[in-house]
Short mmCIF file of C-alpha atoms in Angstrom, two decimals:
data_model
loop_
_atom_site.label_atom_id
_atom_site.label_comp_id
_atom_site.label_asym_id
_atom_site.label_seq_id
_atom_site.Cartn_x
_atom_site.Cartn_y
_atom_site.Cartn_z
CA MET A 9 -114.82 11.92 60.61
CA ARG A 10 -115.67 8.94 62.69
CA ASN A 11 -114.33 8.85 66.53
CA ARG A 12 -112.20 6.11 67.05
CA ARG A 13 -111.83 4.10 70.21
CA PRO A 14 -108.92 4.45 72.14
CA ARG A 15 -106.05 2.23 71.40
CA THR A 16 -105.49 -0.42 74.30
CA PRO A 17 -102.04 -0.40 75.14
CA PRO A 18 -99.81 -3.89 74.97
CA SER A 19 -99.46 -5.51 77.90
CA PRO A 20 -96.49 -4.93 80.27
CA LEU A 21 -96.27 -8.37 81.77
CA ALA A 22 -95.42 -11.52 80.07
CA GLN A 23 -97.72 -14.61 80.06
CA LEU A 24 -97.72 -16.75 83.28
CA ARG A 25 -97.57 -20.78 81.99
CA GLY A 26 -99.46 -20.03 78.86
CA VAL A 27 -102.23 -17.53 80.52
CA ASP A 28 -102.48 -14.25 79.63
CA PRO A 29 -102.65 -11.45 82.56
CA VAL A 30 -105.96 -9.59 83.45
CA ARG A 31 -106.27 -6.40 81.80
CA LEU A 32 -108.56 -3.93 83.78
CA ARG A 33 -109.44 -0.26 82.13
CA MET A 34 -110.80 1.99 84.55
CA PRO A 35 -113.73 3.91 83.91
CA VAL A 36 -113.50 7.69 82.36
CA ASP A 37 -116.35 8.97 84.45
CA GLY A 38 -114.78 7.38 87.87
CA ASP A 39 -113.91 9.73 90.86
CA TRP A 40 -112.16 7.37 92.80
CA ALA A 41 -109.04 9.03 94.82
CA THR A 42 -106.69 6.22 94.03
CA VAL A 43 -106.31 3.09 91.73
CA ARG A 44 -106.45 1.24 94.89
CA ASP A 45 -109.62 2.44 96.16
CA HIS A 46 -111.42 1.39 92.70
CA LEU A 47 -109.66 -2.28 92.56
CA VAL A 48 -111.24 -2.63 96.22
CA GLN A 49 -114.52 -1.67 94.84
CA ARG A 50 -114.30 -3.61 91.56
CA LEU A 51 -112.52 -6.77 92.34
CA PRO A 52 -114.37 -9.36 94.38
CA VAL A 53 -111.38 -10.51 96.53
CA GLY A 54 -111.65 -8.19 99.19
CA ASP A 55 -109.32 -5.15 100.40
CA ALA A 56 -106.90 -7.32 102.04
CA THR A 57 -106.03 -9.20 99.01
CA VAL A 58 -106.02 -6.09 96.87
CA ASP A 59 -103.36 -4.54 99.61
CA ALA A 60 -101.23 -7.54 99.25
CA MET A 61 -101.01 -7.61 95.44
CA ILE A 62 -100.01 -3.88 95.77
CA ALA A 63 -97.62 -4.40 98.31
CA GLU A 64 -96.13 -7.31 96.27
CA GLY A 65 -95.75 -5.38 93.22
CA ARG A 66 -98.02 -7.42 91.21
CA ILE A 67 -100.57 -4.74 89.92
CA VAL A 68 -98.63 -2.76 87.15
CA GLY A 69 -99.71 0.13 84.67
CA ALA A 70 -99.24 0.67 80.87
CA ASP A 71 -95.12 1.40 81.53
CA GLY A 72 -94.70 -1.79 83.82
CA THR A 73 -94.39 0.27 86.85
CA ALA A 74 -96.02 -1.52 90.00
CA ILE A 75 -99.01 0.97 91.13
CA ALA A 76 -98.53 1.98 95.14
CA ALA A 77 -101.30 2.28 97.36
CA ASP A 78 -101.39 6.03 96.86
CA THR A 79 -100.89 5.89 92.97
CA PRO A 80 -103.92 8.37 91.92
CA TYR A 81 -106.69 7.09 89.76
CA ALA A 82 -106.32 7.92 86.17
CA PRO A 83 -109.77 7.86 84.13
CA GLY A 84 -109.55 5.32 81.26
CA GLY A 85 -106.31 4.06 82.29
CA HIS A 86 -105.26 0.65 82.59
CA VAL A 87 -103.80 -1.89 85.08
CA TRP A 88 -102.36 -5.55 84.51
CA PHE A 89 -101.98 -8.34 87.03
CA HIS A 90 -101.99 -12.22 87.33
CA ARG A 91 -104.71 -13.84 88.84
CA GLU A 92 -103.93 -16.37 91.40
CA LEU A 93 -103.39 -19.88 89.68
CA ALA A 94 -105.15 -22.45 92.00
CA PRO A 95 -103.64 -25.84 91.61
CA GLU A 96 -105.54 -28.05 89.39
CA ALA A 97 -105.86 -31.74 88.49
CA THR A 98 -103.60 -32.60 85.78
CA VAL A 99 -105.72 -34.14 82.82
CA PRO A 100 -103.28 -37.22 82.01
CA PHE A 101 -103.64 -37.41 78.29
CA THR A 102 -101.85 -36.07 75.67
CA LEU A 103 -102.50 -32.70 73.39
CA ASP A 104 -101.65 -33.60 70.03
CA VAL A 105 -100.74 -31.10 67.39
CA VAL A 106 -101.90 -32.63 63.61
CA TYR A 107 -100.95 -29.82 61.83
CA ARG A 108 -99.41 -26.41 61.85
CA ASP A 109 -97.93 -23.77 59.32
CA GLU A 110 -97.52 -19.89 59.65
CA HIS A 111 -101.28 -19.26 60.15
CA ILE A 112 -103.03 -22.01 61.73
CA LEU A 113 -102.44 -24.92 64.26
CA VAL A 114 -104.79 -27.82 64.29
CA ALA A 115 -104.69 -29.74 67.67
CA ASP A 116 -106.35 -33.28 68.61
CA LYS A 117 -107.76 -32.31 72.36
CA PRO A 118 -108.28 -35.06 74.75
CA HIS A 119 -111.53 -35.40 76.62
CA PHE A 120 -111.53 -33.70 79.96
CA LEU A 121 -109.32 -30.65 78.95
CA ALA A 122 -111.12 -27.34 78.43
CA THR A 123 -110.22 -25.55 75.26
CA THR A 124 -109.46 -21.95 76.85
CA PRO A 125 -109.25 -20.46 80.48
CA ARG A 126 -112.88 -20.52 82.03
CA GLY A 127 -113.81 -21.10 85.53
CA SER A 128 -111.75 -23.68 87.89
CA HIS A 129 -109.92 -24.71 84.35
CA ILE A 130 -106.96 -22.08 83.45
CA THR A 131 -103.68 -23.78 83.17
CA GLU A 132 -105.02 -26.93 82.36
CA THR A 133 -106.74 -25.93 79.03
CA ALA A 134 -105.54 -26.85 75.40
CA LEU A 135 -104.52 -23.04 74.82
CA ALA A 136 -102.61 -22.76 77.74
CA ARG A 137 -100.71 -26.00 77.16
CA LEU A 138 -100.05 -24.90 73.50
CA ARG A 139 -98.70 -21.86 74.33
CA ARG A 140 -96.53 -23.45 76.71
CA ASP A 141 -95.39 -26.19 74.31
CA THR A 142 -95.10 -24.27 71.37
CA GLY A 143 -93.83 -20.86 72.37
CA ILE A 144 -96.60 -19.21 70.47
CA GLU A 145 -97.91 -16.54 72.79
CA GLY A 146 -100.41 -15.08 70.40
CA LEU A 147 -102.14 -18.41 69.64
CA GLY A 148 -105.78 -18.04 70.02
CA PRO A 149 -108.81 -20.43 69.39
CA ALA A 150 -110.91 -19.92 66.31
CA HIS A 151 -113.69 -22.12 67.90
CA ARG A 152 -114.14 -23.97 70.99
CA LEU A 153 -114.97 -27.60 71.87
CA ASP A 154 -116.98 -28.50 75.29
CA ARG A 155 -114.24 -29.83 78.08
CA LEU A 156 -115.75 -33.17 77.87
CA THR A 157 -115.86 -33.45 74.51
CA ALA A 158 -112.55 -34.52 72.49
CA GLY A 159 -111.04 -34.22 69.06
CA LEU A 160 -110.23 -31.21 66.54
CA VAL A 161 -109.90 -27.67 67.39
CA LEU A 162 -108.45 -24.89 65.09
CA PHE A 163 -106.15 -22.22 66.53
CA VAL A 164 -104.81 -19.09 64.73
CA VAL A 165 -101.34 -18.32 65.11
CA ARG A 166 -101.32 -14.42 64.28
CA PRO A 167 -103.83 -12.71 66.48
CA GLU A 168 -104.34 -10.16 63.59
CA GLU A 169 -105.74 -13.19 61.49
CA ARG A 170 -108.03 -14.61 64.05
CA GLY A 171 -111.11 -12.69 63.20
CA THR A 172 -111.02 -14.09 59.71
CA TYR A 173 -110.80 -17.99 60.82
CA GLN A 174 -113.54 -17.17 63.27
CA THR A 175 -115.68 -15.73 60.26
CA LEU A 176 -115.48 -19.32 58.65
CA PHE A 177 -117.39 -20.59 61.60
CA ARG A 178 -119.85 -17.80 61.85
CA ASP A 179 -120.78 -18.20 58.22
CA ARG A 180 -120.59 -22.16 58.40
CA LEU A 181 -118.00 -22.44 55.81
CA VAL A 182 -116.44 -25.34 57.90
CA GLY A 183 -117.26 -28.90 57.54
CA LYS A 184 -117.45 -30.81 60.81
CA GLU A 185 -118.45 -34.34 61.49
CA TYR A 186 -118.44 -36.21 65.03
CA GLU A 187 -118.74 -39.55 66.35
CA ALA A 188 -120.73 -40.64 69.37
CA VAL A 189 -121.37 -43.87 70.87
CA ALA A 190 -124.92 -44.38 72.40
CA ALA A 191 -127.38 -46.90 72.86
CA TYR A 192 -128.95 -48.87 69.74
CA ASP A 193 -132.71 -48.64 69.37
CA PRO A 194 -134.44 -50.22 66.18
CA ASP A 195 -137.30 -47.99 66.63
CA VAL A 196 -135.66 -44.98 66.17
CA GLU A 197 -135.67 -44.17 62.64
CA LEU A 198 -132.15 -43.36 60.84
CA PRO A 199 -130.86 -41.15 59.23
CA VAL A 200 -132.47 -38.15 60.41
CA THR A 201 -132.02 -34.44 60.38
CA LEU A 202 -133.05 -32.92 63.60
CA ARG A 203 -134.01 -28.92 63.76
CA SER A 204 -135.12 -27.44 66.88
CA ARG A 205 -134.65 -24.22 68.94
CA ILE A 206 -131.98 -24.55 71.74
CA GLU A 207 -131.53 -22.20 73.94
CA LYS A 208 -129.17 -22.04 77.29
CA GLU A 209 -129.25 -19.41 80.31
CA ARG A 210 -126.15 -18.35 81.83
CA GLY A 211 -125.41 -20.11 85.11
CA VAL A 212 -127.90 -22.89 84.13
CA LEU A 213 -125.99 -26.18 83.30
CA THR A 214 -128.36 -27.83 80.61
CA ALA A 215 -129.71 -26.40 77.55
CA LEU A 216 -133.02 -26.57 76.76
CA GLU A 217 -135.07 -27.24 73.36
CA VAL A 218 -138.01 -24.77 73.21
CA PRO A 219 -141.16 -26.51 71.81
CA GLY A 220 -142.82 -24.72 68.76
CA GLY A 221 -139.78 -21.89 68.83
CA GLU A 222 -138.14 -20.93 65.72
CA PRO A 223 -135.59 -23.78 64.98
CA ASN A 224 -131.78 -22.22 65.46
CA ALA A 225 -130.07 -25.90 65.72
CA GLU A 226 -129.89 -28.44 62.89
CA THR A 227 -127.98 -31.89 63.38
CA ARG A 228 -127.70 -34.61 60.82
CA VAL A 229 -127.81 -38.19 62.64
CA ARG A 230 -126.86 -41.44 61.19
CA LEU A 231 -125.57 -44.75 62.37
CA ALA A 232 -122.46 -45.84 61.12
CA ASP A 233 -122.17 -49.22 63.13
CA ARG A 234 -123.73 -51.61 65.79
CA LYS A 235 -122.36 -53.79 68.63
CA GLY A 236 -125.12 -55.66 70.37
CA ARG A 237 -127.04 -52.82 72.14
CA TRP A 238 -124.76 -50.08 71.29
CA GLY A 239 -124.37 -47.91 68.04
CA ARG A 240 -121.91 -45.76 66.82
CA TYR A 241 -123.14 -42.63 65.10
CA ARG A 242 -122.07 -40.15 62.80
CA LEU A 243 -123.27 -36.43 63.62
CA THR A 244 -123.25 -33.61 61.27
CA PRO A 245 -124.06 -30.56 62.77
CA HIS A 246 -125.01 -27.45 60.22
CA THR A 247 -125.43 -25.00 63.39
CA GLY A 248 -123.44 -24.82 66.43
CA ARG A 249 -125.40 -24.00 69.53
CA THR A 250 -124.17 -24.82 73.13
CA HIS A 251 -124.55 -28.65 73.73
CA GLN A 252 -126.73 -29.04 70.31
CA LEU A 253 -125.38 -32.68 69.88
CA ARG A 254 -125.75 -33.88 73.29
CA VAL A 255 -129.42 -32.25 73.58
CA HIS A 256 -130.70 -33.66 69.87
CA MET A 257 -129.08 -37.16 70.82
CA ASN A 258 -131.19 -37.14 74.08
CA SER A 259 -134.01 -35.88 72.22
CA LEU A 260 -133.70 -39.10 70.21
CA GLY A 261 -133.88 -41.01 73.33
CA LEU A 262 -130.15 -41.98 72.32
CA PRO A 263 -128.37 -40.21 75.44
CA ILE A 264 -124.58 -40.20 74.39
CA LEU A 265 -122.52 -42.37 76.83
CA GLY A 266 -120.90 -40.61 79.82
CA ASP A 267 -122.91 -37.50 79.40
CA PRO A 268 -123.47 -35.96 82.86
CA LEU A 269 -126.03 -33.68 82.02
CA TYR A 270 -128.34 -35.45 79.52
CA PRO A 271 -131.10 -36.92 80.36
CA ARG A 272 -130.44 -36.17 83.95
CA ILE A 273 -127.63 -34.28 85.98
CA ALA A 274 -125.34 -36.63 87.49
CA ASP A 275 -124.04 -36.32 90.86
CA PRO A 276 -120.29 -34.32 90.97
CA THR A 277 -117.28 -36.61 90.30
CA PRO A 278 -113.92 -35.31 92.09
CA PRO A 279 -111.74 -33.18 89.48
CA ASP A 280 -109.04 -35.99 89.06
CA ASP A 281 -111.84 -38.63 88.01
CA PHE A 282 -111.14 -39.41 84.42
CA ARG A 283 -112.56 -42.90 84.15
CA ARG A 284 -115.74 -42.39 82.28
CA PRO A 285 -115.38 -39.57 79.59
CA LEU A 286 -118.15 -38.22 77.48
CA GLN A 287 -118.46 -40.52 74.27
CA LEU A 288 -118.14 -37.74 71.92
CA LEU A 289 -115.53 -36.94 69.44
CA ALA A 290 -114.84 -34.05 66.91
CA ARG A 291 -113.76 -36.50 64.28
CA THR A 292 -113.03 -34.57 61.01
CA LEU A 293 -112.82 -30.64 60.33
CA GLU A 294 -112.46 -29.46 56.61
CA PHE A 295 -112.46 -25.84 55.07
CA LYS A 296 -110.87 -23.49 52.53
CA ASP A 297 -108.14 -21.64 54.13
CA PRO A 298 -109.55 -17.95 54.07
CA VAL A 299 -105.68 -16.62 54.23
CA THR A 300 -103.54 -19.03 51.83
CA GLY A 301 -106.50 -20.63 49.46
CA ARG A 302 -105.64 -24.41 50.61
CA GLU A 303 -108.20 -26.85 51.11
CA HIS A 304 -107.64 -28.59 54.38
CA ARG A 305 -109.06 -31.60 55.64
CA PHE A 306 -108.18 -32.92 58.90
CA ALA A 307 -109.14 -36.32 60.90
CA SER A 308 -108.67 -36.98 64.63
CA THR A 309 -106.67 -40.27 65.38
CA ARG A 310 -108.48 -40.59 68.82
CA LYS A 311 -110.93 -43.78 69.57
CA LEU A 312 -113.80 -43.61 71.74
CA GLU A 313 -113.39 -46.06 74.55
CA ALA A 314 -116.66 -47.44 74.85
CA TRP A 315 -116.64 -48.43 71.34
CA GLU A 316 -113.37 -50.13 71.37
CA SER A 317 -113.48 -51.75 74.62
CA TYR A 318 -116.56 -50.73 76.74
CA GLY A 319 -115.53 -53.23 79.81
CA SER A 320 -112.62 -50.91 80.36
CA TRP A 321 -114.58 -47.56 80.07
CA ASP A 322 -117.04 -48.89 82.16
CA GLN A 323 -114.96 -49.70 85.27
#
């Protein structure tokens, strides 16, 4: 008989502003005297902060009871707490729901709004906003868009169905088309299908193409329209590597307007500077629903500012 992993108990804490509490499982082989001793060693916040959280009753066990400074260490046990939610610059753009049923929700995300909590972006994320606005606490993403990319994102209503929808993206059963604005170069022959190996190291801002490496990224690029020295491009990714579209457009000598990383890393901008968004938009999303069998096709209604009005975008 196969050994089953111990069941994780449900969180005794409600979400805070659409954000789940942090759950920590204590190592089975731990030999700390108290939960407090373990947390002081494990959390990168200092013992004074841990002591303050315990004194305020902010760290709880599985039954919702706040731990005390002398609560004995429990190998394999769990504790929950909410991280400090630092002030964040409000992303001043709407997050539109384009479709919702009992299984999925499709949102049209604006530029500068992260898909899920990460790093310094916690409450100002599409997931946290949607949970607050819809009241669907179990809402989770089936995939992600970069914070700087706008457009369609698929969310799953029921946690137990999330893996089913994520499999669509893993198995490349979702049709996706993006739109981008970049320079027009008559010497670049289009349409073209780019295949290369893209790798990104953790902690490094940019991804790199590895010359001669086994391709793991494929993008179809075609010119959809032209205005003077600018072009509007349709990008069809057949894989989903990090920064794939940005890297491939840059490799053509056509970096996407507003890109702070390619071809070179730009100086940091203030967190409340929303003037020059990356001109990349996840325009369409289509797939056969693995739960209902419905054929879905969604289209973003957002516009790329540099294409509609370059003068206002470039202020």
